[in-house]
PDB file of C-alpha atoms in Angstrom:
ATOM      1  CA  MET A   1     -25.388  -2.060 -24.686  1.00 38.00           C
ATOM      2  CA  ALA A   2     -21.946  -1.722 -21.929  1.00 47.00           C
ATOM      3  CA  LYS A   3     -20.286  -4.488 -21.217  1.00 48.00           C
ATOM      4  CA  GLN A   4     -20.517  -6.671 -18.458  1.00 52.00           C
ATOM      5  CA  ALA A   5     -17.464  -5.840 -15.443  1.00 61.00           C
ATOM      6  CA  ASN A   6     -14.952  -8.604 -15.726  1.00 74.00           C
ATOM      7  CA  SER A   7     -13.782  -7.123 -11.913  1.00 89.00           C
ATOM      8  CA  LEU A   8     -15.584  -5.741  -8.530  1.00 94.00           C
ATOM      9  CA  SER A   9     -13.901  -3.166  -6.173  1.00 96.00           C
ATOM     10  CA  VAL A  10     -15.983  -3.049  -3.072  1.00 96.00           C
ATOM     11  CA  VAL A  11     -14.849   0.574  -0.973  1.00 96.00           C
ATOM     12  CA  ILE A  12     -16.322   1.219   2.586  1.00 96.00           C
ATOM     13  CA  PRO A  13     -14.912   3.976   4.495  1.00 94.00           C
ATOM     14  CA  VAL A  14     -14.357   3.258   8.355  1.00 93.00           C
ATOM     15  CA  HIS A  15     -14.417   5.632  11.102  1.00 92.00           C
ATOM     16  CA  ASN A  16     -15.039   4.413  14.483  1.00 91.00           C
ATOM     17  CA  GLU A  17     -17.869   1.267  13.061  1.00 92.00           C
ATOM     18  CA  LEU A  18     -15.771  -1.660  15.120  1.00 93.00           C
ATOM     19  CA  GLU A  19     -19.912  -2.779  16.305  1.00 92.00           C
ATOM     20  CA  ASN A  20     -20.920  -2.544  12.779  1.00 92.00           C
ATOM     21  CA  LEU A  21     -18.228  -4.017  10.906  1.00 95.00           C
ATOM     22  CA  ALA A  22     -17.759  -7.954  11.159  1.00 94.00           C
ATOM     23  CA  LEU A  23     -21.523  -8.218  10.176  1.00 95.00           C
ATOM     24  CA  LEU A  24     -21.247  -6.243   8.071  1.00 95.00           C
ATOM     25  CA  HIS A  25     -17.770  -8.049   6.158  1.00 96.00           C
ATOM     26  CA  GLN A  26     -20.151 -11.395   6.357  1.00 95.00           C
ATOM     27  CA  ARG A  27     -23.111  -9.856   4.345  1.00 95.00           C
ATOM     28  CA  VAL A  28     -20.895  -8.129   2.054  1.00 96.00           C
ATOM     29  CA  SER A  29     -19.096 -11.459   0.689  1.00 95.00           C
ATOM     30  CA  ASP A  30     -22.929 -13.585   0.644  1.00 94.00           C
ATOM     31  CA  VAL A  31     -23.480 -10.860  -1.732  1.00 95.00           C
ATOM     32  CA  MET A  32     -20.360 -11.177  -3.066  1.00 93.00           C
ATOM     33  CA  SER A  33     -19.771 -14.691  -3.417  1.00 89.00           C
ATOM     34  CA  SER A  34     -23.088 -14.989  -5.461  1.00 88.00           C
ATOM     35  CA  VAL A  35     -22.276 -12.153  -8.119  1.00 87.00           C
ATOM     36  CA  ASN A  36     -20.183 -13.526 -10.128  1.00 84.00           C
ATOM     37  CA  VAL A  37     -17.658 -11.819 -11.148  1.00 88.00           C
ATOM     38  CA  GLU A  38     -13.936 -11.243  -9.723  1.00 93.00           C
ATOM     39  CA  TYR A  39     -13.907  -8.878  -6.782  1.00 94.00           C
ATOM     40  CA  GLU A  40     -12.465  -7.307  -3.744  1.00 95.00           C
ATOM     41  CA  VAL A  41     -13.384  -5.163  -0.962  1.00 95.00           C
ATOM     42  CA  VAL A  42     -11.065  -2.755   0.597  1.00 94.00           C
ATOM     43  CA  TYR A  43     -12.385  -1.036   3.324  1.00 94.00           C
ATOM     44  CA  VAL A  44     -10.376   2.786   3.926  1.00 92.00           C
ATOM     45  CA  ASP A  45      -9.900   3.349   8.175  1.00 92.00           C
ATOM     46  CA  ASP A  46     -10.525   6.796   8.321  1.00 91.00           C
ATOM     47  CA  GLY A  47      -8.733   6.953  10.941  1.00 89.00           C
ATOM     48  CA  SER A  48     -10.473   5.894  13.639  1.00 91.00           C
ATOM     49  CA  SER A  49     -10.557   5.461  17.392  1.00 91.00           C
ATOM     50  CA  ASP A  50     -12.079   2.674  18.161  1.00 90.00           C
ATOM     51  CA  GLY A  51      -9.847  -0.753  17.249  1.00 90.00           C
ATOM     52  CA  SER A  52     -11.845  -0.116  13.766  1.00 93.00           C
ATOM     53  CA  PHE A  53      -8.242  -0.912  11.971  1.00 91.00           C
ATOM     54  CA  SER A  54      -6.868  -3.460  14.122  1.00 91.00           C
ATOM     55  CA  LEU A  55     -10.507  -5.304  13.341  1.00 93.00           C
ATOM     56  CA  LEU A  56      -9.773  -4.635   9.792  1.00 92.00           C
ATOM     57  CA  GLU A  57      -6.310  -5.925   9.536  1.00 91.00           C
ATOM     58  CA  GLN A  58      -8.292  -9.510  10.814  1.00 92.00           C
ATOM     59  CA  LEU A  59     -10.190  -9.368   8.306  1.00 93.00           C
ATOM     60  CA  ALA A  60      -7.434  -8.830   5.702  1.00 91.00           C
ATOM     61  CA  ALA A  61      -5.825 -11.849   7.741  1.00 89.00           C
ATOM     62  CA  THR A  62      -8.540 -14.148   6.900  1.00 92.00           C
ATOM     63  CA  ASP A  63      -9.849 -13.322   3.739  1.00 93.00           C
ATOM     64  CA  LEU A  64      -7.514 -12.968   0.200  1.00 92.00           C
ATOM     65  CA  HIS A  65     -10.581 -10.406  -1.108  1.00 93.00           C
ATOM     66  CA  VAL A  66     -10.278  -8.418   1.778  1.00 92.00           C
ATOM     67  CA  LYS A  67      -7.588  -4.690   1.247  1.00 93.00           C
ATOM     68  CA  VAL A  68      -7.790  -1.835   3.833  1.00 92.00           C
ATOM     69  CA  VAL A  69      -5.979   1.277   3.578  1.00 92.00           C
ATOM     70  CA  GLY A  70      -5.474   2.994   7.249  1.00 91.00           C
ATOM     71  CA  LEU A  71      -5.547   7.001   6.883  1.00 89.00           C
ATOM     72  CA  SER A  72      -2.744   8.850   9.675  1.00 88.00           C
ATOM     73  CA  ARG A  73      -5.598  10.927  10.754  1.00 88.00           C
ATOM     74  CA  ASN A  74      -9.011  11.652  10.131  1.00 88.00           C
ATOM     75  CA  PHE A  75      -9.542  13.067   7.006  1.00 86.00           C
ATOM     76  CA  GLY A  76     -13.665  12.742   6.176  1.00 85.00           C
ATOM     77  CA  GLN A  77     -14.979  10.889   3.664  1.00 86.00           C
ATOM     78  CA  THR A  78     -15.160  12.594   0.086  1.00 85.00           C
ATOM     79  CA  ALA A  79     -10.609  11.890   1.415  1.00 85.00           C
ATOM     80  CA  ALA A  80     -11.831   7.912   2.047  1.00 88.00           C
ATOM     81  CA  LEU A  81     -12.864   7.772  -0.482  1.00 90.00           C
ATOM     82  CA  ALA A  82     -10.857   8.735  -2.447  1.00 87.00           C
ATOM     83  CA  ALA A  83      -7.814   6.498  -1.236  1.00 88.00           C
ATOM     84  CA  GLY A  84     -10.233   3.529  -1.359  1.00 90.00           C
ATOM     85  CA  VAL A  85     -10.857   4.548  -5.330  1.00 91.00           C
ATOM     86  CA  ALA A  86      -7.020   4.696  -5.850  1.00 88.00           C
ATOM     87  CA  HIS A  87      -6.137   1.846  -4.274  1.00 90.00           C
ATOM     88  CA  SER A  88      -8.676  -0.572  -6.238  1.00 92.00           C
ATOM     89  CA  SER A  89      -8.238  -2.535  -9.348  1.00 91.00           C
ATOM     90  CA  GLY A  90     -12.520  -3.218 -10.206  1.00 93.00           C
ATOM     91  CA  GLU A  91     -13.394  -1.714 -13.990  1.00 93.00           C
ATOM     92  CA  VAL A  92     -16.870  -1.102 -11.743  1.00 95.00           C
ATOM     93  CA  LEU A  93     -16.962   0.564  -7.971  1.00 96.00           C
ATOM     94  CA  VAL A  94     -19.502   0.150  -5.458  1.00 96.00           C
ATOM     95  CA  LEU A  95     -19.339   2.394  -2.984  1.00 94.00           C
ATOM     96  CA  LEU A  96     -21.283   1.655   0.402  1.00 93.00           C
ATOM     97  CA  ASP A  97     -21.590   2.836   4.145  1.00 91.00           C
ATOM     98  CA  ALA A  98     -19.705   0.604   7.618  1.00 92.00           C
ATOM     99  CA  ASP A  99     -23.280   1.949   9.724  1.00 88.00           C
ATOM    100  CA  LEU A 100     -25.358  -1.000   7.661  1.00 90.00           C
ATOM    101  CA  GLN A 101     -28.057   1.172   7.011  1.00 89.00           C
ATOM    102  CA  ASN A 102     -27.552   0.752   3.269  1.00 89.00           C
ATOM    103  CA  ASP A 103     -28.707  -3.384   3.111  1.00 92.00           C
ATOM    104  CA  PRO A 104     -25.171  -4.461   0.357  1.00 94.00           C
ATOM    105  CA  ALA A 105     -28.069  -7.059  -0.881  1.00 94.00           C
ATOM    106  CA  ASP A 106     -29.279  -5.007  -3.146  1.00 95.00           C
ATOM    107  CA  ILE A 107     -26.007  -4.413  -4.768  1.00 95.00           C
ATOM    108  CA  PRO A 108     -26.851  -6.935  -7.413  1.00 95.00           C
ATOM    109  CA  ARG A 109     -30.228  -4.670  -8.348  1.00 94.00           C
ATOM    110  CA  LEU A 110     -27.623  -1.791  -8.442  1.00 95.00           C
ATOM    111  CA  LEU A 111     -25.366  -3.591 -11.158  1.00 95.00           C
ATOM    112  CA  ALA A 112     -28.026  -5.396 -12.962  1.00 94.00           C
ATOM    113  CA  ARG A 113     -29.052  -1.815 -14.119  1.00 94.00           C
ATOM    114  CA  LEU A 114     -25.605  -0.465 -14.495  1.00 94.00           C
ATOM    115  CA  GLU A 115     -25.215  -3.477 -17.033  1.00 92.00           C
ATOM    116  CA  GLU A 116     -28.514  -2.139 -19.269  1.00 94.00           C
ATOM    117  CA  GLY A 117     -25.543   1.192 -20.528  1.00 90.00           C
ATOM    118  CA  TYR A 118     -25.872   3.719 -17.631  1.00 93.00           C
ATOM    119  CA  ASP A 119     -22.749   4.803 -16.061  1.00 93.00           C
ATOM    120  CA  LEU A 120     -23.275   5.108 -12.559  1.00 94.00           C
ATOM    121  CA  VAL A 121     -26.519   3.735 -11.002  1.00 94.00           C
ATOM    122  CA  SER A 122     -27.894   4.714  -7.810  1.00 91.00           C
ATOM    123  CA  GLY A 123     -29.397   3.504  -4.625  1.00 90.00           C
ATOM    124  CA  TRP A 124     -33.071   5.604  -3.505  1.00 86.00           C
ATOM    125  CA  ARG A 125     -33.924   5.966  -0.250  1.00 82.00           C
ATOM    126  CA  ARG A 126     -37.373   5.952   0.213  1.00 79.00           C
ATOM    127  CA  ARG A 127     -38.828   5.322   3.470  1.00 77.00           C
ATOM    128  CA  ARG A 128     -35.674   5.918   5.623  1.00 71.00           C
ATOM    129  CA  ARG A 129     -35.419   3.899   8.953  1.00 69.00           C
ATOM    130  CA  GLY A 130     -34.619   5.627  11.729  1.00 59.00           C
ATOM    131  CA  ASP A 131     -33.478   9.424  10.823  1.00 63.00           C
ATOM    132  CA  GLY A 132     -35.344  11.312  12.583  1.00 62.00           C
ATOM    133  CA  TRP A 133     -38.518  13.951  10.386  1.00 62.00           C
ATOM    134  CA  LEU A 134     -36.606  16.961  10.545  1.00 65.00           C
ATOM    135  CA  ARG A 135     -33.206  15.433   9.111  1.00 63.00           C
ATOM    136  CA  CYS A 136     -35.868  13.591   6.358  1.00 66.00           C
ATOM    137  CA  LEU A 137     -36.792  16.575   5.530  1.00 70.00           C
ATOM    138  CA  PHE A 138     -33.870  19.130   5.001  1.00 65.00           C
ATOM    139  CA  SER A 139     -32.901  16.115   3.128  1.00 67.00           C
ATOM    140  CA  ARG A 140     -35.411  15.908   0.869  1.00 73.00           C
ATOM    141  CA  LEU A 141     -35.394  20.331   0.571  1.00 73.00           C
ATOM    142  CA  ALA A 142     -31.426  20.097  -0.257  1.00 71.00           C
ATOM    143  CA  ASN A 143     -32.140  16.916  -2.798  1.00 70.00           C
ATOM    144  CA  ALA A 144     -34.746  18.558  -4.620  1.00 74.00           C
ATOM    145  CA  LEU A 145     -32.945  21.669  -4.696  1.00 74.00           C
ATOM    146  CA  ILE A 146     -29.587  19.770  -6.542  1.00 73.00           C
ATOM    147  CA  ALA A 147     -31.026  17.661  -9.068  1.00 73.00           C
ATOM    148  CA  ARG A 148     -32.462  21.402 -10.589  1.00 76.00           C
ATOM    149  CA  ILE A 149     -29.659  22.986 -10.608  1.00 72.00           C
ATOM    150  CA  ALA A 150     -27.758  20.151 -10.980  1.00 70.00           C
ATOM    151  CA  GLY A 151     -31.003  19.500 -14.213  1.00 73.00           C
ATOM    152  CA  ILE A 152     -30.464  15.560 -13.364  1.00 78.00           C
ATOM    153  CA  ALA A 153     -33.880  13.848 -11.832  1.00 75.00           C
ATOM    154  CA  ILE A 154     -32.573  12.291  -8.885  1.00 77.00           C
ATOM    155  CA  HIS A 155     -34.128  11.412  -5.355  1.00 79.00           C
ATOM    156  CA  ASP A 156     -31.096  10.939  -2.811  1.00 79.00           C
ATOM    157  CA  LEU A 157     -27.811  12.245  -4.274  1.00 76.00           C
ATOM    158  CA  GLY A 158     -27.156  11.671  -0.092  1.00 76.00           C
ATOM    159  CA  CYS A 159     -27.446   7.743  -0.069  1.00 83.00           C
ATOM    160  CA  THR A 160     -23.529   6.384  -0.858  1.00 86.00           C
ATOM    161  CA  LEU A 161     -25.269   3.433  -1.826  1.00 92.00           C
ATOM    162  CA  LYS A 162     -24.389   3.685  -5.981  1.00 93.00           C
ATOM    163  CA  VAL A 163     -22.425   2.440  -8.449  1.00 95.00           C
ATOM    164  CA  TYR A 164     -20.272   3.830 -11.245  1.00 94.00           C
ATOM    165  CA  ARG A 165     -17.721   2.385 -13.561  1.00 94.00           C
ATOM    166  CA  ARG A 166     -14.422   4.219 -13.188  1.00 92.00           C
ATOM    167  CA  ALA A 167     -14.322   5.738 -15.611  1.00 88.00           C
ATOM    168  CA  VAL A 168     -16.342   8.173 -13.919  1.00 89.00           C
ATOM    169  CA  PHE A 169     -13.865   9.188 -12.008  1.00 87.00           C
ATOM    170  CA  ALA A 170     -11.516   9.979 -14.273  1.00 81.00           C
ATOM    171  CA  HIS A 171     -13.407  12.917 -15.377  1.00 79.00           C
ATOM    172  CA  VAL A 172     -14.212  14.006 -11.386  1.00 80.00           C
ATOM    173  CA  PRO A 173     -12.299  13.667  -9.016  1.00 73.00           C
ATOM    174  CA  LEU A 174     -12.884  13.642  -6.112  1.00 76.00           C
ATOM    175  CA  TYR A 175     -11.586  17.016  -2.349  1.00 68.00           C
ATOM    176  CA  GLY A 176     -13.127  18.859  -0.256  1.00 65.00           C
ATOM    177  CA  GLU A 177     -16.587  16.900   0.660  1.00 68.00           C
ATOM    178  CA  MET A 178     -17.987  16.363  -3.181  1.00 71.00           C
ATOM    179  CA  HIS A 179     -18.389  12.859  -1.512  1.00 75.00           C
ATOM    180  CA  ARG A 180     -22.318  14.420  -1.273  1.00 74.00           C
ATOM    181  CA  LEU A 181     -22.436  15.868  -5.389  1.00 79.00           C
ATOM    182  CA  LEU A 182     -20.559  13.099  -6.374  1.00 83.00           C
ATOM    183  CA  ALA A 183     -23.604  12.112  -8.697  1.00 83.00           C
ATOM    184  CA  ALA A 184     -24.159  15.545  -9.779  1.00 82.00           C
ATOM    185  CA  TYR A 185     -20.863  16.306 -10.584  1.00 83.00           C
ATOM    186  CA  ALA A 186     -20.667  12.947 -12.448  1.00 86.00           C
ATOM    187  CA  ALA A 187     -23.547  13.927 -14.838  1.00 84.00           C
ATOM    188  CA  LEU A 188     -22.543  17.453 -15.292  1.00 80.00           C
ATOM    189  CA  ALA A 189     -19.275  15.700 -16.652  1.00 82.00           C
ATOM    190  CA  GLY A 190     -21.566  13.324 -19.248  1.00 85.00           C
ATOM    191  CA  ALA A 191     -22.114  10.163 -16.570  1.00 88.00           C
ATOM    192  CA  ARG A 192     -25.393   8.408 -17.254  1.00 91.00           C
ATOM    193  CA  ILE A 193     -26.791   8.209 -14.262  1.00 90.00           C
ATOM    194  CA  ALA A 194     -30.181   5.828 -13.478  1.00 92.00           C
ATOM    195  CA  GLU A 195     -31.451   5.022  -9.399  1.00 91.00           C
ATOM    196  CA  VAL A 196     -32.664   2.307  -7.987  1.00 92.00           C
ATOM    197  CA  GLU A 197     -34.989   1.822  -5.114  1.00 91.00           C
ATOM    198  CA  VAL A 198     -32.825   0.464  -2.135  1.00 91.00           C
ATOM    199  CA  THR A 199     -33.991  -1.064   1.460  1.00 89.00           C
ATOM    200  CA  HIS A 200     -32.836   0.820   4.346  1.00 81.00           C
ATOM    201  CA  HIS A 201     -32.237   0.030   8.147  1.00 80.00           C
ATOM    202  CA  PRO A 202     -31.709   1.568  11.453  1.00 76.00           C
ATOM    203  CA  ARG A 203     -28.247   1.820  11.724  1.00 71.00           C
ATOM    204  CA  HIS A 204     -27.072  -1.493  13.693  1.00 65.00           C
ATOM    205  CA  ALA A 205     -24.748   0.600  16.267  1.00 71.00           C
ATOM    206  CA  GLY A 206     -22.612   2.906  17.868  1.00 62.00           C
ATOM    207  CA  ARG A 207     -23.229   6.327  16.658  1.00 67.00           C
ATOM    208  CA  SER A 208     -23.935   8.497  13.879  1.00 63.00           C
ATOM    209  CA  HIS A 209     -21.202  11.347  12.130  1.00 58.00           C
ATOM    210  CA  TYR A 210     -23.822  13.301  10.367  1.00 58.00           C
ATOM    211  CA  GLY A 211     -26.748  15.925  11.448  1.00 54.00           C
ATOM    212  CA  LEU A 212     -28.881  19.025  10.098  1.00 55.00           C
ATOM    213  CA  ASP A 213     -25.193  21.335   9.929  1.00 60.00           C
ATOM    214  CA  ARG A 214     -23.954  18.535   6.819  1.00 62.00           C
ATOM    215  CA  THR A 215     -27.458  19.136   4.708  1.00 60.00           C
ATOM    216  CA  LEU A 216     -27.131  22.954   5.796  1.00 62.00           C
ATOM    217  CA  ARG A 217     -23.273  22.351   4.395  1.00 67.00           C
ATOM    218  CA  VAL A 218     -24.432  21.300   1.409  1.00 67.00           C
ATOM    219  CA  LEU A 219     -26.335  24.517   0.912  1.00 66.00           C
ATOM    220  CA  LEU A 220     -22.671  26.379  -0.104  1.00 66.00           C
ATOM    221  CA  ASP A 221     -21.653  23.655  -2.276  1.00 71.00           C
ATOM    222  CA  LEU A 222     -24.898  24.610  -4.016  1.00 70.00           C
ATOM    223  CA  LEU A 223     -23.004  27.990  -4.927  1.00 70.00           C
ATOM    224  CA  ILE A 224     -19.538  25.974  -6.588  1.00 71.00           C
ATOM    225  CA  LEU A 225     -21.217  23.447  -7.984  1.00 73.00           C
ATOM    226  CA  LYS A 226     -24.111  25.935 -10.029  1.00 73.00           C
ATOM    227  CA  PHE A 227     -20.515  28.184 -10.933  1.00 72.00           C
ATOM    228  CA  TYR A 228     -18.971  24.831 -11.898  1.00 70.00           C
ATOM    229  CA  ARG A 229     -22.074  23.626 -13.950  1.00 72.00           C
ATOM    230  CA  SER A 230     -22.663  27.559 -15.650  1.00 72.00           C
ATOM    231  CA  PHE A 231     -19.693  29.540 -15.601  1.00 73.00           C
ATOM    232  CA  ALA A 232     -16.689  27.350 -15.199  1.00 68.00           C
ATOM    233  CA  THR A 233     -15.282  27.743 -18.601  1.00 68.00           C
ATOM    234  CA  ARG A 234     -17.257  31.789 -18.571  1.00 72.00           C
ATOM    235  CA  PRO A 235     -16.226  33.328 -15.733  1.00 73.00           C
ATOM    236  CA  GLN A 236     -15.726  36.941 -17.359  1.00 70.00           C
ATOM    237  CA  GLN A 237     -20.077  36.696 -17.869  1.00 71.00           C
ATOM    238  CA  LEU A 238     -21.067  35.687 -14.389  1.00 72.00           C
ATOM    239  CA  LEU A 239     -18.633  39.050 -12.526  1.00 70.00           C
ATOM    240  CA  GLY A 240     -18.984  40.811 -15.453  1.00 72.00           C
ATOM    241  CA  LEU A 241     -22.101  41.570 -16.458  1.00 73.00           C
ATOM    242  CA  PRO A 242     -22.888  42.984 -12.953  1.00 74.00           C
ATOM    243  CA  GLY A 243     -19.763  45.412 -13.071  1.00 74.00           C
ATOM    244  CA  LEU A 244     -20.855  46.704 -16.172  1.00 76.00           C
ATOM    245  CA  LEU A 245     -24.706  47.359 -14.904  1.00 78.00           C
ATOM    246  CA  THR A 246     -23.459  48.583 -12.176  1.00 77.00           C
ATOM    247  CA  LEU A 247     -20.814  51.470 -13.808  1.00 76.00           C
ATOM    248  CA  ALA A 248     -23.744  52.535 -15.663  1.00 79.00           C
ATOM    249  CA  LEU A 249     -26.503  52.892 -14.176  1.00 76.00           C
ATOM    250  CA  GLY A 250     -23.314  54.669 -11.974  1.00 74.00           C
ATOM    251  CA  VAL A 251     -22.391  57.290 -14.858  1.00 76.00           C
ATOM    252  CA  ALA A 252     -26.541  57.909 -14.816  1.00 76.00           C
ATOM    253  CA  PHE A 253     -26.609  59.008 -11.572  1.00 72.00           C
ATOM    254  CA  LEU A 254     -24.196  61.552 -13.055  1.00 72.00           C
ATOM    255  CA  PRO A 255     -25.714  64.330 -14.880  1.00 76.00           C
ATOM    256  CA  LEU A 256     -28.527  64.258 -11.614  1.00 72.00           C
ATOM    257  CA  ALA A 257     -25.682  64.453  -8.957  1.00 69.00           C
ATOM    258  CA  LEU A 258     -23.733  67.179 -10.931  1.00 69.00           C
ATOM    259  CA  VAL A 259     -27.408  69.159 -11.536  1.00 72.00           C
ATOM    260  CA  LEU A 260     -27.804  68.927  -7.928  1.00 67.00           C
ATOM    261  CA  SER A 261     -25.012  70.161  -6.975  1.00 64.00           C
ATOM    262  CA  LEU A 262     -25.626  73.327  -9.038  1.00 67.00           C
ATOM    263  CA  LEU A 263     -29.359  73.447  -7.062  1.00 67.00           C
ATOM    264  CA  THR A 264     -27.166  73.837  -4.184  1.00 63.00           C
ATOM    265  CA  ASP A 265     -25.018  76.503  -2.465  1.00 55.00           C
ATOM    266  CA  ARG A 266     -22.371  73.924  -0.344  1.00 54.00           C
ATOM    267  CA  PRO A 267     -23.377  70.299  -1.794  1.00 49.00           C
ATOM    268  CA  ARG A 268     -21.671  67.664   0.609  1.00 51.00           C
ATOM    269  CA  VAL A 269     -22.879  64.638   2.753  1.00 47.00           C
ATOM    270  CA  GLY A 270     -25.726  64.540   3.853  1.00 49.00           C
ATOM    271  CA  SER A 271     -27.396  67.840   2.445  1.00 49.00           C
ATOM    272  CA  ARG A 272     -29.775  66.825  -0.860  1.00 48.00           C
ATOM    273  CA  PRO A 273     -27.075  65.151  -3.423  1.00 50.00           C
ATOM    274  CA  GLY A 274     -25.227  63.681  -1.250  1.00 61.00           C
ATOM    275  CA  PRO A 275     -27.104  60.288  -0.679  1.00 68.00           C
ATOM    276  CA  VAL A 276     -26.346  60.419  -4.812  1.00 64.00           C
ATOM    277  CA  LEU A 277     -22.956  61.000  -5.093  1.00 66.00           C
ATOM    278  CA  LEU A 278     -22.473  58.092  -2.584  1.00 69.00           C
ATOM    279  CA  GLY A 279     -24.570  56.057  -4.766  1.00 71.00           C
ATOM    280  CA  MET A 280     -22.755  56.670  -7.969  1.00 72.00           C
ATOM    281  CA  ALA A 281     -19.722  56.534  -6.132  1.00 73.00           C
ATOM    282  CA  GLY A 282     -20.961  52.860  -4.629  1.00 75.00           C
ATOM    283  CA  CYS A 283     -21.640  51.738  -8.439  1.00 75.00           C
ATOM    284  CA  CYS A 284     -18.709  52.703  -9.638  1.00 76.00           C
ATOM    285  CA  CYS A 285     -16.369  51.453  -7.802  1.00 79.00           C
ATOM    286  CA  PHE A 286     -18.529  47.434  -7.090  1.00 76.00           C
ATOM    287  CA  SER A 287     -18.199  47.545 -11.031  1.00 75.00           C
ATOM    288  CA  LEU A 288     -14.566  48.109 -11.221  1.00 74.00           C
ATOM    289  CA  LEU A 289     -14.553  45.560  -8.818  1.00 78.00           C
ATOM    290  CA  SER A 290     -16.466  43.002 -10.671  1.00 74.00           C
ATOM    291  CA  LEU A 291     -14.562  43.738 -13.746  1.00 71.00           C
ATOM    292  CA  GLN A 292     -11.044  43.271 -12.438  1.00 71.00           C
ATOM    293  CA  LEU A 293     -12.221  40.192 -10.283  1.00 77.00           C
ATOM    294  CA  GLY A 294     -14.308  38.429 -13.786  1.00 70.00           C
ATOM    295  CA  VAL A 295     -10.493  39.469 -15.849  1.00 72.00           C
ATOM    296  CA  LEU A 296      -8.669  37.415 -12.897  1.00 73.00           C
ATOM    297  CA  ALA A 297     -11.215  34.872 -12.592  1.00 72.00           C
ATOM    298  CA  GLU A 298     -11.139  34.816 -16.847  1.00 67.00           C
ATOM    299  CA  MET A 299      -6.781  34.580 -15.912  1.00 67.00           C
ATOM    300  CA  LEU A 300      -6.732  31.786 -12.858  1.00 75.00           C
ATOM    301  CA  MET A 301      -9.535  30.104 -14.728  1.00 69.00           C
ATOM    302  CA  ARG A 302      -7.029  29.611 -18.582  1.00 64.00           C
ATOM    303  CA  THR A 303      -4.160  28.981 -16.412  1.00 74.00           C
ATOM    304  CA  TYR A 304      -6.270  25.024 -15.179  1.00 69.00           C
ATOM    305  CA  TYR A 305      -7.001  24.440 -18.349  1.00 63.00           C
ATOM    306  CA  GLU A 306      -3.981  24.681 -19.906  1.00 62.00           C
ATOM    307  CA  SER A 307      -1.128  23.976 -17.085  1.00 72.00           C
ATOM    308  CA  GLN A 308      -2.267  20.864 -17.263  1.00 70.00           C
ATOM    309  CA  ASN A 309      -3.806  20.238 -20.366  1.00 68.00           C
ATOM    310  CA  LYS A 310      -7.272  20.265 -19.778  1.00 66.00           C
ATOM    311  CA  ARG A 311     -10.418  20.376 -22.613  1.00 64.00           C
ATOM    312  CA  PRO A 312     -13.707  21.744 -21.387  1.00 59.00           C
ATOM    313  CA  TYR A 313     -15.150  18.449 -23.059  1.00 56.00           C
ATOM    314  CA  ILE A 314     -14.920  14.941 -22.376  1.00 59.00           C
ATOM    315  CA  VAL A 315     -14.817  12.843 -25.683  1.00 62.00           C
ATOM    316  CA  ARG A 316     -17.252   9.754 -24.762  1.00 60.00           C
ATOM    317  CA  CYS A 317     -16.062   8.156 -27.974  1.00 64.00           C
ATOM    318  CA  LEU A 318     -14.571   8.099 -31.071  1.00 60.00           C
ATOM    319  CA  VAL A 319     -16.232   6.073 -34.782  1.00 60.00           C
ATOM    320  CA  SER A 320     -14.290   5.870 -38.052  1.00 48.00           C
ATOM    321  CA  GLY A 321     -15.606   3.529 -40.300  1.00 54.00           C
ATOM    322  CA  ALA A 322     -17.038   0.330 -38.808  1.00 66.00           C
ATOM    323  CA  GLU A 323     -14.851   0.742 -35.452  1.00 72.00           C
ATOM    324  CA  ARG A 324     -15.599   2.300 -32.806  1.00 71.00           C
ATOM    325  CA  CYS A 325     -14.119   3.479 -29.140  1.00 78.00           C
ATOM    326  CA  GLU A 326     -15.014   3.293 -26.065  1.00 71.00           C
ATOM    327  CA  CYS A 327     -12.867   6.776 -24.084  1.00 69.00           C
ATOM    328  CA  TRP A 328     -15.012   6.112 -20.893  1.00 66.00           C
TER     329      TRP A 328
END
């Protein structure tokens, strides 16, 4: 059983949410004041242009629990979350959107589940309000695909409302657009994950920053996730095996090409042996390129781990006699 957290940080990325911030802060404050732990609310202004940062400054001046991180421009949600995590101090981190579609009142239930021994508790928007049926359909398909590739039983990886132990971020760095697959990468690192059904509301005010294009981008991110899960420490097996197979195919074409060349007077492209010769050459070229790329990827992987003193494993705890040391 994990020990109860002594401090909490609520991290909220903000981008042009001026009309939502006052009500959002009131709801978050009401909920956090009922939780018997020390807490802070870290707002990260991601280059807002509608006056959101000015309102956040006012909140910080009137509420000692508030910390505001202002970014120089719009870097995206993943960068904003990374900035919020870096400037927070809580043992447990609560990530929340600023659009009021997720209800802060669900936070205590997620915290209670976390104390059962989990490292990450994810919200599940089982009944989504205010989102079109097409967006919901694409989201469900993407979530099912991600869960299958990552090997985790999570229904809604796209829900921002999640509760993490800080140690999770020591093993899962934030960059690019990893916020969509953060729980999946945490699972690959060995985090124990649970899911709690949460309330979902229509957007209170403002314009949604999400579209169907973001769902489609997830499919591209899945390629990296699959590589990270299966071939991150052995890229040669991904690239070298197709290279060997095509090399064998190219070599198999060689006797056939020679026989056809002997049976014809003028072997040339367009004649009978032409396609065979081209196929053999193509297979050999592809195989050589695959093998070379595999060697380069293997060298880059080893440089990545060795230059940063990284290890291809993560230790959760150490036990010696009656002593137990938690590394997470």
